[in-house]
Coordinates of C-alpha atoms and ligand atoms in Angstrom, one line a residue:
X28 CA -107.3 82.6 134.3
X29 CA -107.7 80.4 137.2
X30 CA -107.6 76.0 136.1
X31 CA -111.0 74.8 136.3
X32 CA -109.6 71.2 136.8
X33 CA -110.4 70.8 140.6
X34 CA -114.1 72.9 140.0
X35 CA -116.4 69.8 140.7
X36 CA -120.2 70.6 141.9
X37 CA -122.3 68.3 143.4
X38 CA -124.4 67.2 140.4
X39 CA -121.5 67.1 138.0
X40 CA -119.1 63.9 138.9
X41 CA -116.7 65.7 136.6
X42 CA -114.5 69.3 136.3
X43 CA -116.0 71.7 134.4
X44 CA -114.8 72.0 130.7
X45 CA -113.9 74.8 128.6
X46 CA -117.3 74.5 127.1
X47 CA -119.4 75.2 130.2
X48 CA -117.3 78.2 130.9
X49 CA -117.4 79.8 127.2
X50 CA -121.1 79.0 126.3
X51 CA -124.2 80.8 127.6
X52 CA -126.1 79.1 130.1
X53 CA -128.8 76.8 129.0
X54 CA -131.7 76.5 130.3
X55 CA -132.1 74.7 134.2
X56 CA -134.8 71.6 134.3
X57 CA -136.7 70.9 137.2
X58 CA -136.5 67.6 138.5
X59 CA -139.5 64.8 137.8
X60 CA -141.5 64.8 140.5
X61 CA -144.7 62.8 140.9
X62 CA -146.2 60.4 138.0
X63 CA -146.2 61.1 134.3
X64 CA -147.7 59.1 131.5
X65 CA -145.7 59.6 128.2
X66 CA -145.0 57.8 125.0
X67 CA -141.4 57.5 125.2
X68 CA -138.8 57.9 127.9
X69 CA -135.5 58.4 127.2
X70 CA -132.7 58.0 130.0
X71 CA -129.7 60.0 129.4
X72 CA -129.7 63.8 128.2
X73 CA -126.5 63.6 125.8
X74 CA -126.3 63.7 121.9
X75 CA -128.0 60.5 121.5
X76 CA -131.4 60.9 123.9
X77 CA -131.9 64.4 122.5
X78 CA -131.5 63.6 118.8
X79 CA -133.8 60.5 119.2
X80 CA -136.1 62.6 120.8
X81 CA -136.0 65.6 118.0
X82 CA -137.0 62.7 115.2
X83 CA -139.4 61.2 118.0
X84 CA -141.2 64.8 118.5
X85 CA -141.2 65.5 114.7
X86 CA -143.3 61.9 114.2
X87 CA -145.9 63.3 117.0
X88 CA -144.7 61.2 119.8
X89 CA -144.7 62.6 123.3
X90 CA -141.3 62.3 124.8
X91 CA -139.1 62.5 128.1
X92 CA -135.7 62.8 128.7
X93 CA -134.5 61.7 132.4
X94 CA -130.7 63.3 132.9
X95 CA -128.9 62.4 136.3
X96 CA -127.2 65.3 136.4
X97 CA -127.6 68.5 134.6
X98 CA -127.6 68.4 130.1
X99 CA -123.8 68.1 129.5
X100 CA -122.4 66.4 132.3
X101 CA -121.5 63.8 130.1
X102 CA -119.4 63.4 126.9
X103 CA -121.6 65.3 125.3
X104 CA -121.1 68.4 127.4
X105 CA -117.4 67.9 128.0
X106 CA -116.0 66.5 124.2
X107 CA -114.0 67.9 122.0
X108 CA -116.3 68.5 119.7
X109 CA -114.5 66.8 116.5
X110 CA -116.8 66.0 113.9
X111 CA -115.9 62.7 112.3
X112 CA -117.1 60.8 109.4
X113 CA -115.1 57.2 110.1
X114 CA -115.5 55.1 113.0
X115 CA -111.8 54.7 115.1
X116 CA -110.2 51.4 114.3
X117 CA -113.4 49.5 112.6
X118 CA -113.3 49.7 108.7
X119 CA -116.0 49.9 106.6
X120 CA -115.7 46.6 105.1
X121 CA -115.2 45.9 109.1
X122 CA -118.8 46.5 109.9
X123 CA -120.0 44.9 106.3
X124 CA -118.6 41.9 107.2
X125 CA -119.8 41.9 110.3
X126 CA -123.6 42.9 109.8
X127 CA -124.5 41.8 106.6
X128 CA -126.8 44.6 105.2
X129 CA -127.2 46.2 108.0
X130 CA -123.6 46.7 108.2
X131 CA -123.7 48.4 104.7
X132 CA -126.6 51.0 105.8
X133 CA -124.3 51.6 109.4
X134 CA -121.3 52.7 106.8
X135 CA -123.7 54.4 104.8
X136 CA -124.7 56.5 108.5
X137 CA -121.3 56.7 109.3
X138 CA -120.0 58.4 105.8
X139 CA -122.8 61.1 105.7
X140 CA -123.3 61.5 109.5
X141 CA -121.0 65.0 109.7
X142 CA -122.8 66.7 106.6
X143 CA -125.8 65.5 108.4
X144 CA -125.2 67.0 111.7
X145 CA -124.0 70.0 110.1
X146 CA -127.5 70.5 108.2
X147 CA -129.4 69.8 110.6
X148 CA -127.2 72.9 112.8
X149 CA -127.8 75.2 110.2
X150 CA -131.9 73.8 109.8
X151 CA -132.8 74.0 113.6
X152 CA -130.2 77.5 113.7
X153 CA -128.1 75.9 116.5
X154 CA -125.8 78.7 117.3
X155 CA -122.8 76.0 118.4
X156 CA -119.8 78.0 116.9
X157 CA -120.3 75.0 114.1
X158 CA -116.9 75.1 111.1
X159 CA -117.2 72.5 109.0
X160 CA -113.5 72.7 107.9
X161 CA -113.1 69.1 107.5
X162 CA -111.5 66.2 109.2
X163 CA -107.8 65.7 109.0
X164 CA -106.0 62.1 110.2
X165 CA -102.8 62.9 109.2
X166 CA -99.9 59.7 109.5
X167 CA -96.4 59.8 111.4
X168 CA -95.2 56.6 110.2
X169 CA -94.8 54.8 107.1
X170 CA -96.9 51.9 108.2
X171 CA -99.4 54.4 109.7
X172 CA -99.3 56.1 106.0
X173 CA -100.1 52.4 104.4
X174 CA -103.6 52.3 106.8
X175 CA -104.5 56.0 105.9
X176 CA -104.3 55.1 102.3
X177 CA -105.9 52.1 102.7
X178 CA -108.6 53.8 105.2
X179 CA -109.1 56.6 102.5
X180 CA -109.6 54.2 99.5
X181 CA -112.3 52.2 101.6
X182 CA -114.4 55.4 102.4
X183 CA -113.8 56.7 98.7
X184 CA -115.2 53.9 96.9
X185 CA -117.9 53.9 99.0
X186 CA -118.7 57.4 98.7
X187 CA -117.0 59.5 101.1
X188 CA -115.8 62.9 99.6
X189 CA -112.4 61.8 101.1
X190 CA -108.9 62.2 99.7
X191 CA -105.4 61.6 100.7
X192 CA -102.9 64.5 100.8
X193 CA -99.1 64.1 100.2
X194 CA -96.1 65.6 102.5
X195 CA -96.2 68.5 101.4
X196 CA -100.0 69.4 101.3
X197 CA -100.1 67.7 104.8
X198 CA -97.3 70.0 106.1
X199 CA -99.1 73.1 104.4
X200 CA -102.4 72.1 106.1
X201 CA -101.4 71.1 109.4
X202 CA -98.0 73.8 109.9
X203 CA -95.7 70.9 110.6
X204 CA -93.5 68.9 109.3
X205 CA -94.4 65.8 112.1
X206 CA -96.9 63.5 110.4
X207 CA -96.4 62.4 106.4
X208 CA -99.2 62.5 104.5
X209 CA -103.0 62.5 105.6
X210 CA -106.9 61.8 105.0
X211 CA -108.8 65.1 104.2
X212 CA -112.7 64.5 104.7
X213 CA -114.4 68.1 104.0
X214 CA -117.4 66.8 105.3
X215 CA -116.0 66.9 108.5
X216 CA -115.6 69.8 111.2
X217 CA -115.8 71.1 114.5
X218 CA -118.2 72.6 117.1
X219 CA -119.4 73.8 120.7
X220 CA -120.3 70.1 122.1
X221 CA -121.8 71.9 125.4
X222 CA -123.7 74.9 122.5
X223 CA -124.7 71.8 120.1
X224 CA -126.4 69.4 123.1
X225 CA -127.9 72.6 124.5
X226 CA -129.3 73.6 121.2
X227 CA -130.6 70.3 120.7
X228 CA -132.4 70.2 123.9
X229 CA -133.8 73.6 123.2
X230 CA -135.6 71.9 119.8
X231 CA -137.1 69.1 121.8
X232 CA -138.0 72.0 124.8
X233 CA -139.9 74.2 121.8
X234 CA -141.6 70.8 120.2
X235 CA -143.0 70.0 123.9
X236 CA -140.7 67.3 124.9
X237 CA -140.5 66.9 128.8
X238 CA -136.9 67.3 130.3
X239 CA -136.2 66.8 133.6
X240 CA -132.3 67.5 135.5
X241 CA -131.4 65.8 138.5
X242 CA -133.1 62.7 137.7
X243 CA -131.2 59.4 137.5
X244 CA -133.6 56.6 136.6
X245 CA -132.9 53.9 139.5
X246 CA -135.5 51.2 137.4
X247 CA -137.4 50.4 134.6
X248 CA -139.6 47.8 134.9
X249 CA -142.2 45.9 132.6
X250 CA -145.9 47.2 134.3
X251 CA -148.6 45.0 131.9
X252 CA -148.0 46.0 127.9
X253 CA -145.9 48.9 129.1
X254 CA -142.3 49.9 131.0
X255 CA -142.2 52.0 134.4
X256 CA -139.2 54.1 135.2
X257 CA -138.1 55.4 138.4
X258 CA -136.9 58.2 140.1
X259 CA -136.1 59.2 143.8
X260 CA -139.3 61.4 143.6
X261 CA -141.3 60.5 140.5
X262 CA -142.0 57.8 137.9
X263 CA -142.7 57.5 134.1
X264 CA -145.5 55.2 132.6
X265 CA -144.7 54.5 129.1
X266 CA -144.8 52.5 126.0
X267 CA -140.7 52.5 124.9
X268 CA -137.5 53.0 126.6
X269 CA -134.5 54.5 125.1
X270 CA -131.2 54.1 127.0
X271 CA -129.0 56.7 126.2
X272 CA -126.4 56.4 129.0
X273 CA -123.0 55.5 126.6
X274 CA -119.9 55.7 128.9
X275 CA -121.7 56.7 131.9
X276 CA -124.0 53.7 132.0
X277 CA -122.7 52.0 135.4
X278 CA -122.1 55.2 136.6
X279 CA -125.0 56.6 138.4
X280 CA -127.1 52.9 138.5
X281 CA -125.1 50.0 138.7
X282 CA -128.1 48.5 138.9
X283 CA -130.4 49.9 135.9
X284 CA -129.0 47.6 132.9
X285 CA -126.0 46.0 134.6
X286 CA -125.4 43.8 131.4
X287 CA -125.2 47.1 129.2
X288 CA -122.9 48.8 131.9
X289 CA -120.4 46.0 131.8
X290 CA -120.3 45.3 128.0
X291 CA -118.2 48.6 127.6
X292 CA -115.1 49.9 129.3
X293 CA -115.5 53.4 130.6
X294 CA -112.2 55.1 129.5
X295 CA -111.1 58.7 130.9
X296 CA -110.2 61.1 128.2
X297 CA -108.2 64.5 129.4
X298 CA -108.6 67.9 127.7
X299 CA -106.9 70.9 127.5
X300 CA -107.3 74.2 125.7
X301 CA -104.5 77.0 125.6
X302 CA -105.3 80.5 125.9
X303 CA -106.1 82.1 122.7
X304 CA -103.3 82.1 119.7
X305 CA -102.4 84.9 119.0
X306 CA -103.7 85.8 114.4
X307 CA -100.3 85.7 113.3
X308 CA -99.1 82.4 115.0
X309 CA -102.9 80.9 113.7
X310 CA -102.0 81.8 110.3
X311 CA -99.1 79.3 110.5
X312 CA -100.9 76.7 112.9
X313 CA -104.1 74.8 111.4
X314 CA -104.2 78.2 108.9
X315 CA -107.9 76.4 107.8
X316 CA -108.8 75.3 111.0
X317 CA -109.6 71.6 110.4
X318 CA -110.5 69.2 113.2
X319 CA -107.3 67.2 113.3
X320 CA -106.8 63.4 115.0
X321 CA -104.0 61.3 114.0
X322 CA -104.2 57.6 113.7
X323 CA -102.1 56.6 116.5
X324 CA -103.8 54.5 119.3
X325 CA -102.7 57.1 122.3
X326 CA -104.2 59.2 120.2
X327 CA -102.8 63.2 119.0
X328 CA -105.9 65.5 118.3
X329 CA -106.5 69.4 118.4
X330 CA -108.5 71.7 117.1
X331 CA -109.2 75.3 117.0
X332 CA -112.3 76.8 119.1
X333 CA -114.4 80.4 118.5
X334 CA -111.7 82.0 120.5
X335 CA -108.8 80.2 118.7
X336 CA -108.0 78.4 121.8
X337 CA -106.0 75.2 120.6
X338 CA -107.8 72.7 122.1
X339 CA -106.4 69.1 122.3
X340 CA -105.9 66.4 125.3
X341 CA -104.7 63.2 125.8
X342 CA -104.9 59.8 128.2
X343 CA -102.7 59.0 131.1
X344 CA -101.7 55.8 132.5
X345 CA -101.8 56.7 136.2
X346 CA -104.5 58.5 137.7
X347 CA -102.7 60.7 140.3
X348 CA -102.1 64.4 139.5
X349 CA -103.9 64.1 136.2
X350 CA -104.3 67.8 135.7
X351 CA -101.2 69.0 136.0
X352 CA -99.5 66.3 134.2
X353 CA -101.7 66.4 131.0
X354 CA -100.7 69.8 130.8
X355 CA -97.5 68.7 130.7
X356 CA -97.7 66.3 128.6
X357 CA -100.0 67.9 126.1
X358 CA -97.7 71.0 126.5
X359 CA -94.4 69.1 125.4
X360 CA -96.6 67.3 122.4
X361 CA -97.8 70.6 121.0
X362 CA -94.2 72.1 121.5
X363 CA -92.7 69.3 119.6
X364 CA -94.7 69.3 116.2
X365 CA -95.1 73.0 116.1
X366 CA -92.2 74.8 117.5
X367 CA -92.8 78.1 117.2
X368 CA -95.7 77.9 119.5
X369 CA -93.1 78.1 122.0
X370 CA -94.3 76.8 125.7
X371 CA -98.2 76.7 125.8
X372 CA -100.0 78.1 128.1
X373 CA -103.3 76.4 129.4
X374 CA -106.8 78.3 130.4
X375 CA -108.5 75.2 131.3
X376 CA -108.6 71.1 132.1
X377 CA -110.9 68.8 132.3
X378 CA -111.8 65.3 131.3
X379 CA -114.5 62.9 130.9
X380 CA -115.7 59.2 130.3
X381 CA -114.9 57.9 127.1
X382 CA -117.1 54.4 126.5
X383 CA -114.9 51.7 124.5
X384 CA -115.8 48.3 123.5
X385 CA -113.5 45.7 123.1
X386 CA -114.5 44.8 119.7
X387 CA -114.4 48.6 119.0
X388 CA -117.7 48.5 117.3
X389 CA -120.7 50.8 118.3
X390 CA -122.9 48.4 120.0
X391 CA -127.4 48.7 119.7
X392 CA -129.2 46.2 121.9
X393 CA -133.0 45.5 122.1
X394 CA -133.3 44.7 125.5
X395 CA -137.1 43.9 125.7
X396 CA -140.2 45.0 124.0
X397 CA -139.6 47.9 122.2
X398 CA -136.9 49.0 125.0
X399 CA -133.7 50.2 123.1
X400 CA -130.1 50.9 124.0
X401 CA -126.9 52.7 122.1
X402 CA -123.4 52.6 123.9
X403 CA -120.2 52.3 122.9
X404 CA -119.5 55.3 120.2
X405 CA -115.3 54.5 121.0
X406 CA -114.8 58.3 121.3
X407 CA -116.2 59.1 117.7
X408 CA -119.5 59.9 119.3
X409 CA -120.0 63.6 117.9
X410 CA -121.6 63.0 114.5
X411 CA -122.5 59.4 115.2
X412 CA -124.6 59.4 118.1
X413 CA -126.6 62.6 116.5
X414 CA -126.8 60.1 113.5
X415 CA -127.7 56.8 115.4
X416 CA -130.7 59.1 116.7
X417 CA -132.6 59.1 114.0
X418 CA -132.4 55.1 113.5
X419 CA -133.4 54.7 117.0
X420 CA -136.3 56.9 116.9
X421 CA -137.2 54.9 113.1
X422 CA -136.9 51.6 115.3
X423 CA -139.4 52.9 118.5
X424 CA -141.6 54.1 116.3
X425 CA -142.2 50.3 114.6
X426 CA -140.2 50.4 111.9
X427 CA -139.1 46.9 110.4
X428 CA -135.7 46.6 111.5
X429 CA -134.3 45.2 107.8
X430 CA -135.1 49.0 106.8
X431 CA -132.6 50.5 109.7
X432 CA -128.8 51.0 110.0
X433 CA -129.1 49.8 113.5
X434 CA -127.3 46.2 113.8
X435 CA -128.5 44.7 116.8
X436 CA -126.4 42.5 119.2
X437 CA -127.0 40.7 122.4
X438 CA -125.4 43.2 125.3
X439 CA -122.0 40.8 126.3
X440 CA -120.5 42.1 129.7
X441 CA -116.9 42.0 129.8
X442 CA -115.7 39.5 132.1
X443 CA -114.1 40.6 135.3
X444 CA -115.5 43.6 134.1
X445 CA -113.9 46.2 137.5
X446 CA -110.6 44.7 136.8
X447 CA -110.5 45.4 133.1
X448 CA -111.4 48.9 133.2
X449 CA -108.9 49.2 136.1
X450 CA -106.1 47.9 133.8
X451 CA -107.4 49.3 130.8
X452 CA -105.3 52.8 131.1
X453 CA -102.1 50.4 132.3
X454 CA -101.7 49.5 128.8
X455 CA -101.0 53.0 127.6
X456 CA -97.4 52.7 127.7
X457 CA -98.0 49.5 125.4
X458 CA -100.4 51.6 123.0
X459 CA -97.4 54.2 123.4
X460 CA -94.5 51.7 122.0
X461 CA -96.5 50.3 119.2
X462 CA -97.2 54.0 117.9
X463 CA -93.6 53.9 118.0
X464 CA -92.8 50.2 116.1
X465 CA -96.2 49.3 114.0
X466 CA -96.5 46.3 112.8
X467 CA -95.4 45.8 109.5
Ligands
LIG25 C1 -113.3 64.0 126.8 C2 -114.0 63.4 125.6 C3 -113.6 63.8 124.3 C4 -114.3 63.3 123.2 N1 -114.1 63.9 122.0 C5 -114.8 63.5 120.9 C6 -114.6 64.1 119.6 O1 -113.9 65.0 119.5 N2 -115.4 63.6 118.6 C7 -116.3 62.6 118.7 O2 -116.9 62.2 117.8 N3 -116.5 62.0 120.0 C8 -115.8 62.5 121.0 N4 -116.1 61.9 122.3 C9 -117.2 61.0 122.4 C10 -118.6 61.7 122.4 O3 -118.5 62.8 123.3 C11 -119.6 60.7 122.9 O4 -119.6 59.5 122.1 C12 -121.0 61.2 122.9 O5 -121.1 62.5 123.5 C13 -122.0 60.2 123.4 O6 -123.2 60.8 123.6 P1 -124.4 60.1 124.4 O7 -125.6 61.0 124.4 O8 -124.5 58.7 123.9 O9 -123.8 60.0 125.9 P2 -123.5 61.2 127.0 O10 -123.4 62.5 126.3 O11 -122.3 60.7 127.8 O12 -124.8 61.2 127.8 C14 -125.2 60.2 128.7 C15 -125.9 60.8 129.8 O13 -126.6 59.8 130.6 C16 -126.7 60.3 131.9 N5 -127.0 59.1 132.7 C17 -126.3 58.0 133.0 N6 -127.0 57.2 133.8 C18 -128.2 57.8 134.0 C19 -129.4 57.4 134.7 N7 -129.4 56.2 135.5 N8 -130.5 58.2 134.7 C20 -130.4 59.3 134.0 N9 -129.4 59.8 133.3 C21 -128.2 59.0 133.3 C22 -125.3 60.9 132.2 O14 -125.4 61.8 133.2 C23 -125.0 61.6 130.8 O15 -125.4 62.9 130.8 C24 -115.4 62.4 123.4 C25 -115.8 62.0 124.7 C26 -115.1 62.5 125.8 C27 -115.5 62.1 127.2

């Protein structure tokens, strides 16, 4: 099969994934054109506009969702669909700390949002190749081993249905001997990102939410007691604004919430999938087909898809090439903790924008009268941001804030904001040699 690496097309900034070759088409939008007059517009037709909108609909609100391009042009389209009930490097006691009460409901969120998202596939019937097989973060090092037991007792005694296996167990789960022990969280899984976003969509299309393709907002402006977005050929009166944009904020409007834009650092994330393994090598590999991602910062991760295609990726310090030398890269990687794979072969490439903070936390911002935003999921975005959605719909709808797990802070824009996210990949070969010596 051909590498869909270089397949760009003009409304998608990004190669095509794996995803939008294996999943049925969804259904094409027509772009907004001319004036509507709606309840809520939402700006950004990913996991986190569509699941705001689904609670949103299911209050009675009328809702519209503006997408740029087409629905999964972003991460939601293009992930890799690991569904993950911890956040990446903030703990739970992290975000307590942090925010108080609110910090406590966010953990609370965080620790049920994969059982969540996988009820609410199986209540809306969301055919998205959905296995909730669990969540693996398996250790390579003994101080890596020291945070996954400490990680694993934090989420325990706060609920989680978490629990740590030994070297053994580990090996038997994972068909290598390359990491040491691990946390197992059932709760966890994987999907279809492009099936899931498209099912999502099809809920709000069937509740009579208004979705429009090909429609980047350009401005939102106050217009009396309500907001007024823009695009080139229409405009939406309304009484909130959700900003659902995440890593792709700055990328289509620099100028449409330029604070929000620059208070994350858009990050590109490669993937890869092989061609399908064969049954007997599957039996060895990932025999229970858990979502796998290991707790080092350049990050290991694969999974299984539908097809059992072994699909994993990586990041990559230069930018030149990428394709071809993910696949390398990737392809030694996979080699190296499971042998008898022998040398992969790749059906497909592709990458996308991943949106980190420096603090690492998700951020939520109320940028003016009831005029939301969500950014900054850190590449855990999956169950989250389909989480976060229901908060943010609680929080446009009036609800007192004290209720929510939606800790609000001032957007800060990162300072010298073009020449941090153009270094930001240069410290990869840093990230690389701490995996190697943690700190003790
Ligand atoms: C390669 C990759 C792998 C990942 N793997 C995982 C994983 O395995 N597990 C996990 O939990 N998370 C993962 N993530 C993160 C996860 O995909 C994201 O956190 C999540 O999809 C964010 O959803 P969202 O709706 O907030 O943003 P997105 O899905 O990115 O949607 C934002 C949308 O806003 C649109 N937009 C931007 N500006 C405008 C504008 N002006 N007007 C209209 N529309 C606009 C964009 O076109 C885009 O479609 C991964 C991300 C990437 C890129």
């Amino acid at each position: 099969m051909a590498l869909r690496a270089q397949e760009t097309s003009k409304s998608e900034s990004e190669p095509k994934s794996l995803w939008h070759a294996v999943s049925p088409p969804g259904k094409r939008m027509a772009p907004l054109q001319g004036s509507i007059d709606i309840d809520v517009a939402i700006i950004g037709g990913g996991y986190t506009g569509f699941s705001t909108a689904l609670h949103l609909l299911n209050s009675g609100a009328s809702v519209c969702i503006l997408e740029a391009n087409t629905i999964g042009s972003g991460g939601s389209g293009r992930n890799n669909g690991q569904v993950i009930p911890v956040l990446s490097r903030v703990e739970p006691e992290d975000l307590e700390r942090h925010y108080s009460e609110a910090g406590e409901r966010l953990v609370g969120l965080v620790r049920d949002s994969a059982e969540d998202l996988f009820q609410l596939v199986r209540r809306e019937n969301i055919a998205c190749e959905a296995e909730q097989t669990g969540w693996f973060q398996p250790a390579h090092t003994v101080a890596h081993s020291i945070l996954c037991e400490k990680r694993n007792a934090a989420w325990a005694a706060r609920g989680a249905p978490c629990r740590m296996l030994d070297a053994t167990e580990t090996s038997n789960l994972l068909g290598s001997n390359a990491w040491d022990c691990g946390m197992l969280n059932p709760s966890g899984g994987h999907i279809n990102p492009l099936m899931l976003l498209r099912g999502l969509a099809q809920a709000c299309d069937k509740r009579g939410a208004r979705i429009f393709e090909n429609s980047p907002a350009h401005t939102i402006i106050r217009s009396g007691q309500r907001w007024q977005v823009t695009t080139p050929q229409g405009s939406v009166l309304c009484n909130a604004v959700l900003l659902a944009t995440n890593a792709y904020s700055g990328e289509i409007s620099s100028t449409l919430a330029p604070k929000v834009a620059r208070s994350i650092i858009p990050v590109t994330s490669w993937q890869v999938s092989t061609k399908p393994i064969d049954e007997a090598l599957a039996r060895q590999i990932l025999p229970q087909r858990q979502a796998v991602s290991d707790t080092r910062a350049d990050l290991r991760f694969f999974r299984y898809d539908a097809r059992n295609n072994l699909v994993s990726g990586g990041a990559l310090a230069l930018p030149f090439n990428g394709a071809k030398r993910i696949k390398n890269l990737i392809g030694r990687r996979l080699q190296k903790a499971f042998p008898q794979i022998g040398k992969p072969v790749f059906s497909h490439v592709w990458s996308g924008l991943v949106a980190i903070t420096p603090d690492r936390y998700p951020h939520f911002h109320q940028l003016g009268p009831n005029y939301w935003s969500a950014v900054g999921f850190n590449g855990r975005g999956v169950a989250l941001s389909v989480a976060i959605g229901r908060e943010l719909a609680k929080a446009i709808n009036g609800a007192d804030l004290k209720d929510l797990a939606l800790p609000l802070s001032a957007p800060t824009p990162v300072r010298f904001h073009g020449l941090v996210r153009a270094m930001a990949r240069t410290a990869l070969p840093y990230y690389r040699w701490r995996d190697k010596h943690p700190k003790k």
